């Protein structure tokens, strides 16, 4: 056989294989290494005889499959320590010259196109134009597979319920930022540029590591054998860590972690909280932090005494936020942090089902919802897209746009420099018919009456496809491996029918071409409703009847369900073959919701109760869902007649939005009105009345009497105990102007009372201390007496009847009391109480800092309290924990000080900080703050100071996209906030003495003698001014740097910062953002990285 005949034979066989894969790496197990190397040697000889010259390059073009597969094979088998070309040249016996690399690389890219294999155009690293793509097609070299497995294993050990998509999104974000210090570059490039192929390999690697750790035998269908060998070697070295588990993840694949979804025609962006399986009595309380805002969200059980999981809960995100953190009440130490809007990549993409497509992953070439800052014409599209729909967003999302776009003809979409690719290769599909209307599982999944159908791409039907069916416990109950004309849907042939329950289907074939879907099935289920749409009536919703039908063999408790006017849904259980599924049946119905810049009310099935004062202050919108195309008009009814009409500003899919700003002038004249859908006022969807619901309160025994009290269903009093401000307010119904005082509030001291009308259909979070400015004080003597002796003692201290306990365990109580002293009716005891609390806090700084973020302290007051109590310069040397503290926007300052309590920042701590603070964290630690001069005032500050309108316009523009706390824009915004308030009386002394304080600052910085400290301070100095308000940002930085050096034992810094404590405290109260930013920068400047490797995360 001649050389050409040999190569022709290999080319025919290998090309057929290449046509059935996504990456060259997938063929390497099918072609023996000796055969590959023999073909490469023959190809190399022919190439070498003609090299250099075009004739040699034509040799490579003639046999594209041999060239691509053997080259990828060399990369997979022989790459090590950053070298590829020398080893390839050695195998080919040619000189490793730049000309050779260019010729071989150009041919590789050309041959990829011939074979219809990915060329990875998104790889922007010009220096790796050839070798980068060769290594991507190798599926990562064997040499560095252990690095890949190590970071997967480490991340899974840290994050319960981590999914492959979560892992790839996290790793991509880290690689694009500071990167991994101890992970070889081909691994980082594969994750960053591998798109759907990287996701699929990560998914398979999750299963591979689990199988190896469990001692399973090799599965030849999972990944190439070299992956298995590398995983086994890592396991033998005890390198596979135990997967973290907090019960939040079902093995069957059902998504049960908090996640973002889009409600395009209703509330916009939602945070969907999962069902809670171990909630007592089917109830749970979530603590949700959106940037600096904290809210407690209660879920209701499905029915009284239910042992079913507390159902999923949706929270509308009313404005752009950078980060969210979610925890169950009582488990606040188990925070689930998530990025919402990333300033480096502000585009959020959602599938047609409204589910988020993880950032960093390609979008489907199909209809996709896009949420982004700017207007549609600002999108940069490679290829073309068709806008299918544009949906309005809530008022707080001004400056953002939500569109549904068909991406079938697009290859990439770019927003503000961040590019998202579009999936280019056809993949398998799991097709279903429409879900059963009006029915979901108890956990919120849609329910299907027919089994789904698996469809593989026609161009890949000859590939090997592995289809598995998993039950709700993750156990494989059916598996089929097909190729060619074999039907993957024979998967269902050996399953007992009819099906009932939650299942997951996983289709695997060529890398990146598979599909996974979790869904609930009750075969033969159909539900008919009479009427088919429930509208509002005075008592709630129209009564309704549901008739339920199922397939023969499915048992269901009732075939007919009656809904009264106050019933929104009923729960049924379907069972077949010992498998069951709880169904929530809810007939389609009318809803009304409200959204403004300051608040929102979720969709309700009864008229909303709104405040006249709130509407005038921040009007907002009513969102009416009538379920069908209509022409609704809002009639404003006052004294039984229509005084105004409001037309919807937008309507689509039966959802209509009414701008209540049109109502403001009317409300100033007539503050009590009803909003109805007819001029007779028959169908009321909201009522608006003055905020005051009563005049005066008296206490008679255990009864509260409300004077001139309105009569309204759901009228509730919230009672705040001023001698126990850490306790949630008690809620009691007001009936006929009276309410019963709870036993624990009897003789418990003064009470603040807030009344509001509750909607039993849509429970709102209870009012908090930010609302007590509208409260009424009911004087009373006493303090809280309960089973907790420490709580009783602190309450007694607030009542003035004892000193504060010397040994305090619950510092959250102290922080809450300290922050709210002015509202607790203490009179002349405010200052002594503050001093006593500060002394306790300063004596145990670590415990105090740990409790601060979870207390009721308003976020703007945190820096003030840290300066006032001395925690800003407290010695934390003994406070360092083994794990990074939870990072939120609200808790960033205490987290920063606790992270570096040992003066060292680990990689875990840096990573947690970067989510909240931005990428500049690493730069500051390395002595290269990329935004060092941001926040320094210059001549433009004078212009913005003299022109408030211009300043407000600049602030609106800069604040459109939420930034990391330490980003350049955040620092400038903090400086501008100071400029706006620079005439505040609290700053009078500091501005007047700014020149002398600045001189002292300069002298202290020289005495400290640290280069990084001096650079951080110098970067804040005004270029020409040495006094007045222009130098206050520099003084803020000096205070912060001095405090952090004082905490580490610098006596000069300690003396100076204590002397300047009062003006620094005043500055913190007036400009909290500036002081917070500077303290975090100072901590990063004075601290340093942990040297060496500190874990697989690198």
PDB file of N, CA and C in Angstrom, residues 131-192:
ATOM      1  N   UNK A 131      -2.861  27.312  18.543  1.00  0.00           N
ATOM      2  CA  UNK A 131      -2.722  26.311  19.599  1.00  0.00           C
ATOM      3  C   UNK A 131      -3.934  26.319  20.528  1.00  0.00           C
ATOM      4  N   UNK A 132      -4.531  27.493  20.718  1.00  0.00           N
ATOM      5  CA  UNK A 132      -5.715  27.557  21.572  1.00  0.00           C
ATOM      6  C   UNK A 132      -6.841  26.712  21.019  1.00  0.00           C
ATOM      7  N   UNK A 133      -7.081  26.776  19.723  1.00  0.00           N
ATOM      8  CA  UNK A 133      -8.167  26.008  19.120  1.00  0.00           C
ATOM      9  C   UNK A 133      -7.820  24.522  19.028  1.00  0.00           C
ATOM     10  N   UNK A 134      -6.554  24.235  18.805  1.00  0.00           N
ATOM     11  CA  UNK A 134      -6.127  22.830  18.798  1.00  0.00           C
ATOM     12  C   UNK A 134      -6.365  22.202  20.173  1.00  0.00           C
ATOM     13  N   UNK A 135      -6.012  22.938  21.221  1.00  0.00           N
ATOM     14  CA  UNK A 135      -6.196  22.416  22.571  1.00  0.00           C
ATOM     15  C   UNK A 135      -7.673  22.292  22.917  1.00  0.00           C
ATOM     16  N   UNK A 136      -8.514  23.214  22.431  1.00  0.00           N
ATOM     17  CA  UNK A 136      -9.952  23.089  22.663  1.00  0.00           C
ATOM     18  C   UNK A 136     -10.481  21.804  22.044  1.00  0.00           C
ATOM     19  N   UNK A 137      -9.995  21.474  20.841  1.00  0.00           N
ATOM     20  CA  UNK A 137     -10.462  20.243  20.190  1.00  0.00           C
ATOM     21  C   UNK A 137      -9.879  18.995  20.828  1.00  0.00           C
ATOM     22  N   UNK A 138      -8.839  19.159  21.616  1.00  0.00           N
ATOM     23  CA  UNK A 138      -8.313  17.992  22.347  1.00  0.00           C
ATOM     24  C   UNK A 138      -9.178  17.660  23.557  1.00  0.00           C
ATOM     25  N   UNK A 139     -10.143  18.541  23.885  1.00  0.00           N
ATOM     26  CA  UNK A 139     -10.969  18.323  25.067  1.00  0.00           C
ATOM     27  C   UNK A 139     -10.168  18.404  26.347  1.00  0.00           C
ATOM     28  N   UNK A 140      -9.134  19.223  26.341  1.00  0.00           N
ATOM     29  CA  UNK A 140      -8.163  19.398  27.426  1.00  0.00           C
ATOM     30  C   UNK A 140      -7.126  18.272  27.396  1.00  0.00           C
ATOM     31  N   UNK A 141      -5.849  18.618  27.420  1.00  0.00           N
ATOM     32  CA  UNK A 141      -4.796  17.596  27.432  1.00  0.00           C
ATOM     33  C   UNK A 141      -4.876  16.728  28.688  1.00  0.00           C
ATOM     34  N   UNK A 142      -4.459  15.495  28.534  1.00  0.00           N
ATOM     35  CA  UNK A 142      -4.450  14.569  29.670  1.00  0.00           C
ATOM     36  C   UNK A 142      -3.607  15.129  30.819  1.00  0.00           C
ATOM     37  N   UNK A 143      -2.543  15.838  30.471  1.00  0.00           N
ATOM     38  CA  UNK A 143      -1.609  16.381  31.466  1.00  0.00           C
ATOM     39  C   UNK A 143      -2.318  17.225  32.521  1.00  0.00           C
ATOM     40  N   UNK A 144      -3.371  17.959  32.134  1.00  0.00           N
ATOM     41  CA  UNK A 144      -3.987  18.888  33.082  1.00  0.00           C
ATOM     42  C   UNK A 144      -5.432  18.536  33.422  1.00  0.00           C
ATOM     43  N   UNK A 145      -5.880  17.303  33.103  1.00  0.00           N
ATOM     44  CA  UNK A 145      -7.236  16.907  33.471  1.00  0.00           C
ATOM     45  C   UNK A 145      -7.446  16.939  34.980  1.00  0.00           C
ATOM     46  N   UNK A 146      -6.389  16.602  35.732  1.00  0.00           N
ATOM     47  CA  UNK A 146      -6.527  16.615  37.196  1.00  0.00           C
ATOM     48  C   UNK A 146      -6.871  18.010  37.700  1.00  0.00           C
ATOM     49  N   UNK A 147      -6.343  19.069  37.043  1.00  0.00           N
ATOM     50  CA  UNK A 147      -6.693  20.437  37.435  1.00  0.00           C
ATOM     51  C   UNK A 147      -8.190  20.678  37.267  1.00  0.00           C
ATOM     52  N   UNK A 148      -8.724  20.202  36.141  1.00  0.00           N
ATOM     53  CA  UNK A 148     -10.151  20.372  35.867  1.00  0.00           C
ATOM     54  C   UNK A 148     -10.988  19.666  36.923  1.00  0.00           C
ATOM     55  N   UNK A 149     -10.645  18.427  37.205  1.00  0.00           N
ATOM     56  CA  UNK A 149     -11.403  17.668  38.201  1.00  0.00           C
ATOM     57  C   UNK A 149     -11.264  18.276  39.591  1.00  0.00           C
ATOM     58  N   UNK A 150     -10.091  18.839  39.886  1.00  0.00           N
ATOM     59  CA  UNK A 150      -9.872  19.396  41.220  1.00  0.00           C
ATOM     60  C   UNK A 150     -10.764  20.599  41.475  1.00  0.00           C
ATOM     61  N   UNK A 151     -10.867  21.497  40.479  1.00  0.00           N
ATOM     62  CA  UNK A 151     -11.698  22.679  40.722  1.00  0.00           C
ATOM     63  C   UNK A 151     -13.178  22.309  40.752  1.00  0.00           C
ATOM     64  N   UNK A 152     -13.593  21.307  39.957  1.00  0.00           N
ATOM     65  CA  UNK A 152     -14.980  20.830  40.052  1.00  0.00           C
ATOM     66  C   UNK A 152     -15.230  20.272  41.442  1.00  0.00           C
ATOM     67  N   UNK A 153     -14.337  19.394  41.894  1.00  0.00           N
ATOM     68  CA  UNK A 153     -14.510  18.749  43.187  1.00  0.00           C
ATOM     69  C   UNK A 153     -14.523  19.771  44.319  1.00  0.00           C
ATOM     70  N   UNK A 154     -13.617  20.737  44.246  1.00  0.00           N
ATOM     71  CA  UNK A 154     -13.570  21.747  45.314  1.00  0.00           C
ATOM     72  C   UNK A 154     -14.847  22.578  45.342  1.00  0.00           C
ATOM     73  N   UNK A 155     -15.292  23.027  44.178  1.00  0.00           N
ATOM     74  CA  UNK A 155     -16.486  23.878  44.160  1.00  0.00           C
ATOM     75  C   UNK A 155     -17.709  23.106  44.623  1.00  0.00           C
ATOM     76  N   UNK A 156     -17.822  21.842  44.250  1.00  0.00           N
ATOM     77  CA  UNK A 156     -18.968  21.043  44.693  1.00  0.00           C
ATOM     78  C   UNK A 156     -18.930  20.807  46.203  1.00  0.00           C
ATOM     79  N   UNK A 157     -17.728  20.790  46.766  1.00  0.00           N
ATOM     80  CA  UNK A 157     -17.631  20.610  48.217  1.00  0.00           C
ATOM     81  C   UNK A 157     -18.006  21.874  48.975  1.00  0.00           C
ATOM     82  N   UNK A 158     -17.988  23.019  48.274  1.00  0.00           N
ATOM     83  CA  UNK A 158     -18.278  24.291  48.915  1.00  0.00           C
ATOM     84  C   UNK A 158     -19.718  24.741  48.735  1.00  0.00           C
ATOM     85  N   UNK A 159     -20.353  24.363  47.625  1.00  0.00           N
ATOM     86  CA  UNK A 159     -21.685  24.887  47.278  1.00  0.00           C
ATOM     87  C   UNK A 159     -22.677  23.727  47.174  1.00  0.00           C
ATOM     88  N   UNK A 160     -23.575  23.587  48.124  1.00  0.00           N
ATOM     89  CA  UNK A 160     -24.583  22.518  48.044  1.00  0.00           C
ATOM     90  C   UNK A 160     -25.443  22.683  46.794  1.00  0.00           C
ATOM     91  N   UNK A 161     -25.713  21.558  46.139  1.00  0.00           N
ATOM     92  CA  UNK A 161     -26.619  21.592  44.991  1.00  0.00           C
ATOM     93  C   UNK A 161     -26.047  22.242  43.757  1.00  0.00           C
ATOM     94  N   UNK A 162     -24.727  22.386  43.672  1.00  0.00           N
ATOM     95  CA  UNK A 162     -24.118  23.026  42.507  1.00  0.00           C
ATOM     96  C   UNK A 162     -24.465  22.245  41.239  1.00  0.00           C
ATOM     97  N   UNK A 163     -24.901  22.952  40.200  1.00  0.00           N
ATOM     98  CA  UNK A 163     -25.179  22.323  38.910  1.00  0.00           C
ATOM     99  C   UNK A 163     -24.013  22.563  37.966  1.00  0.00           C
ATOM    100  N   UNK A 164     -23.886  21.751  36.910  1.00  0.00           N
ATOM    101  CA  UNK A 164     -22.821  22.004  35.925  1.00  0.00           C
ATOM    102  C   UNK A 164     -22.888  23.408  35.329  1.00  0.00           C
ATOM    103  N   UNK A 165     -24.108  23.901  35.068  1.00  0.00           N
ATOM    104  CA  UNK A 165     -24.233  25.262  34.530  1.00  0.00           C
ATOM    105  C   UNK A 165     -23.739  26.289  35.537  1.00  0.00           C
ATOM    106  N   UNK A 166     -24.064  26.084  36.811  1.00  0.00           N
ATOM    107  CA  UNK A 166     -23.558  26.986  37.859  1.00  0.00           C
ATOM    108  C   UNK A 166     -22.030  26.969  37.883  1.00  0.00           C
ATOM    109  N   UNK A 167     -21.465  25.766  37.798  1.00  0.00           N
ATOM    110  CA  UNK A 167     -20.010  25.647  37.849  1.00  0.00           C
ATOM    111  C   UNK A 167     -19.357  26.375  36.683  1.00  0.00           C
ATOM    112  N   UNK A 168     -19.850  26.144  35.473  1.00  0.00           N
ATOM    113  CA  UNK A 168     -19.234  26.776  34.295  1.00  0.00           C
ATOM    114  C   UNK A 168     -19.376  28.291  34.371  1.00  0.00           C
ATOM    115  N   UNK A 169     -20.559  28.780  34.809  1.00  0.00           N
ATOM    116  CA  UNK A 169     -20.746  30.230  34.928  1.00  0.00           C
ATOM    117  C   UNK A 169     -19.795  30.819  35.966  1.00  0.00           C
ATOM    118  N   UNK A 170     -19.664  30.142  37.125  1.00  0.00           N
ATOM    119  CA  UNK A 170     -18.741  30.619  38.165  1.00  0.00           C
ATOM    120  C   UNK A 170     -17.302  30.610  37.667  1.00  0.00           C
ATOM    121  N   UNK A 171     -16.875  29.496  37.075  1.00  0.00           N
ATOM    122  CA  UNK A 171     -15.490  29.383  36.632  1.00  0.00           C
ATOM    123  C   UNK A 171     -15.188  30.368  35.514  1.00  0.00           C
ATOM    124  N   UNK A 172     -16.136  30.561  34.589  1.00  0.00           N
ATOM    125  CA  UNK A 172     -15.921  31.515  33.496  1.00  0.00           C
ATOM    126  C   UNK A 172     -15.741  32.922  34.048  1.00  0.00           C
ATOM    127  N   UNK A 173     -16.576  33.292  34.995  1.00  0.00           N
ATOM    128  CA  UNK A 173     -16.472  34.622  35.591  1.00  0.00           C
ATOM    129  C   UNK A 173     -15.130  34.807  36.294  1.00  0.00           C
ATOM    130  N   UNK A 174     -14.673  33.778  36.985  1.00  0.00           N
ATOM    131  CA  UNK A 174     -13.388  33.876  37.686  1.00  0.00           C
ATOM    132  C   UNK A 174     -12.232  33.954  36.697  1.00  0.00           C
ATOM    133  N   UNK A 175     -12.304  33.159  35.631  1.00  0.00           N
ATOM    134  CA  UNK A 175     -11.233  33.165  34.626  1.00  0.00           C
ATOM    135  C   UNK A 175     -11.153  34.518  33.939  1.00  0.00           C
ATOM    136  N   UNK A 176     -12.316  35.121  33.652  1.00  0.00           N
ATOM    137  CA  UNK A 176     -12.320  36.427  32.998  1.00  0.00           C
ATOM    138  C   UNK A 176     -11.846  37.526  33.936  1.00  0.00           C
ATOM    139  N   UNK A 177     -11.873  37.244  35.253  1.00  0.00           N
ATOM    140  CA  UNK A 177     -11.372  38.206  36.233  1.00  0.00           C
ATOM    141  C   UNK A 177      -9.947  37.903  36.607  1.00  0.00           C
ATOM    142  N   UNK A 178      -9.748  37.435  37.829  1.00  0.00           N
ATOM    143  CA  UNK A 178      -8.391  37.191  38.318  1.00  0.00           C
ATOM    144  C   UNK A 178      -7.825  35.868  37.856  1.00  0.00           C
ATOM    145  N   UNK A 179      -8.670  34.938  37.401  1.00  0.00           N
ATOM    146  CA  UNK A 179      -8.192  33.647  36.940  1.00  0.00           C
ATOM    147  C   UNK A 179      -7.831  32.718  38.088  1.00  0.00           C
ATOM    148  N   UNK A 180      -7.421  31.492  37.725  1.00  0.00           N
ATOM    149  CA  UNK A 180      -6.979  30.492  38.698  1.00  0.00           C
ATOM    150  C   UNK A 180      -5.456  30.449  38.691  1.00  0.00           C
ATOM    151  N   UNK A 181      -4.882  30.588  39.864  1.00  0.00           N
ATOM    152  CA  UNK A 181      -3.422  30.642  39.954  1.00  0.00           C
ATOM    153  C   UNK A 181      -2.780  29.283  39.726  1.00  0.00           C
ATOM    154  N   UNK A 182      -3.460  28.203  40.044  1.00  0.00           N
ATOM    155  CA  UNK A 182      -2.848  26.878  40.019  1.00  0.00           C
ATOM    156  C   UNK A 182      -3.556  25.920  39.076  1.00  0.00           C
ATOM    157  N   UNK A 183      -4.184  26.456  38.051  1.00  0.00           N
ATOM    158  CA  UNK A 183      -4.881  25.642  37.068  1.00  0.00           C
ATOM    159  C   UNK A 183      -4.279  25.915  35.696  1.00  0.00           C
ATOM    160  N   UNK A 184      -3.883  24.855  34.995  1.00  0.00           N
ATOM    161  CA  UNK A 184      -3.205  25.022  33.711  1.00  0.00           C
ATOM    162  C   UNK A 184      -4.100  25.759  32.709  1.00  0.00           C
ATOM    163  N   UNK A 185      -3.456  26.526  31.829  1.00  0.00           N
ATOM    164  CA  UNK A 185      -4.197  27.393  30.915  1.00  0.00           C
ATOM    165  C   UNK A 185      -5.158  26.651  29.992  1.00  0.00           C
ATOM    166  N   UNK A 186      -4.826  25.465  29.440  1.00  0.00           N
ATOM    167  CA  UNK A 186      -5.819  24.803  28.579  1.00  0.00           C
ATOM    168  C   UNK A 186      -7.139  24.518  29.280  1.00  0.00           C
ATOM    169  N   UNK A 187      -7.112  24.233  30.577  1.00  0.00           N
ATOM    170  CA  UNK A 187      -8.351  24.016  31.326  1.00  0.00           C
ATOM    171  C   UNK A 187      -9.143  25.316  31.395  1.00  0.00           C
ATOM    172  N   UNK A 188      -8.476  26.413  31.712  1.00  0.00           N
ATOM    173  CA  UNK A 188      -9.166  27.692  31.818  1.00  0.00           C
ATOM    174  C   UNK A 188      -9.736  28.116  30.466  1.00  0.00           C
ATOM    175  N   UNK A 189      -8.972  27.869  29.394  1.00  0.00           N
ATOM    176  CA  UNK A 189      -9.465  28.251  28.063  1.00  0.00           C
ATOM    177  C   UNK A 189     -10.646  27.378  27.657  1.00  0.00           C
ATOM    178  N   UNK A 190     -10.604  26.081  27.994  1.00  0.00           N
ATOM    179  CA  UNK A 190     -11.709  25.194  27.622  1.00  0.00           C
ATOM    180  C   UNK A 190     -13.001  25.630  28.314  1.00  0.00           C
ATOM    181  N   UNK A 191     -12.908  25.990  29.592  1.00  0.00           N
ATOM    182  CA  UNK A 191     -14.092  26.443  30.316  1.00  0.00           C
ATOM    183  C   UNK A 191     -14.593  27.763  29.737  1.00  0.00           C
ATOM    184  N   UNK A 192     -13.672  28.668  29.450  1.00  0.00           N
ATOM    185  CA  UNK A 192     -14.073  30.020  29.033  1.00  0.00           C
ATOM    186  C   UNK A 192     -14.605  30.050  27.610  1.00  0.00           C
TER     187      UNK A 192
END
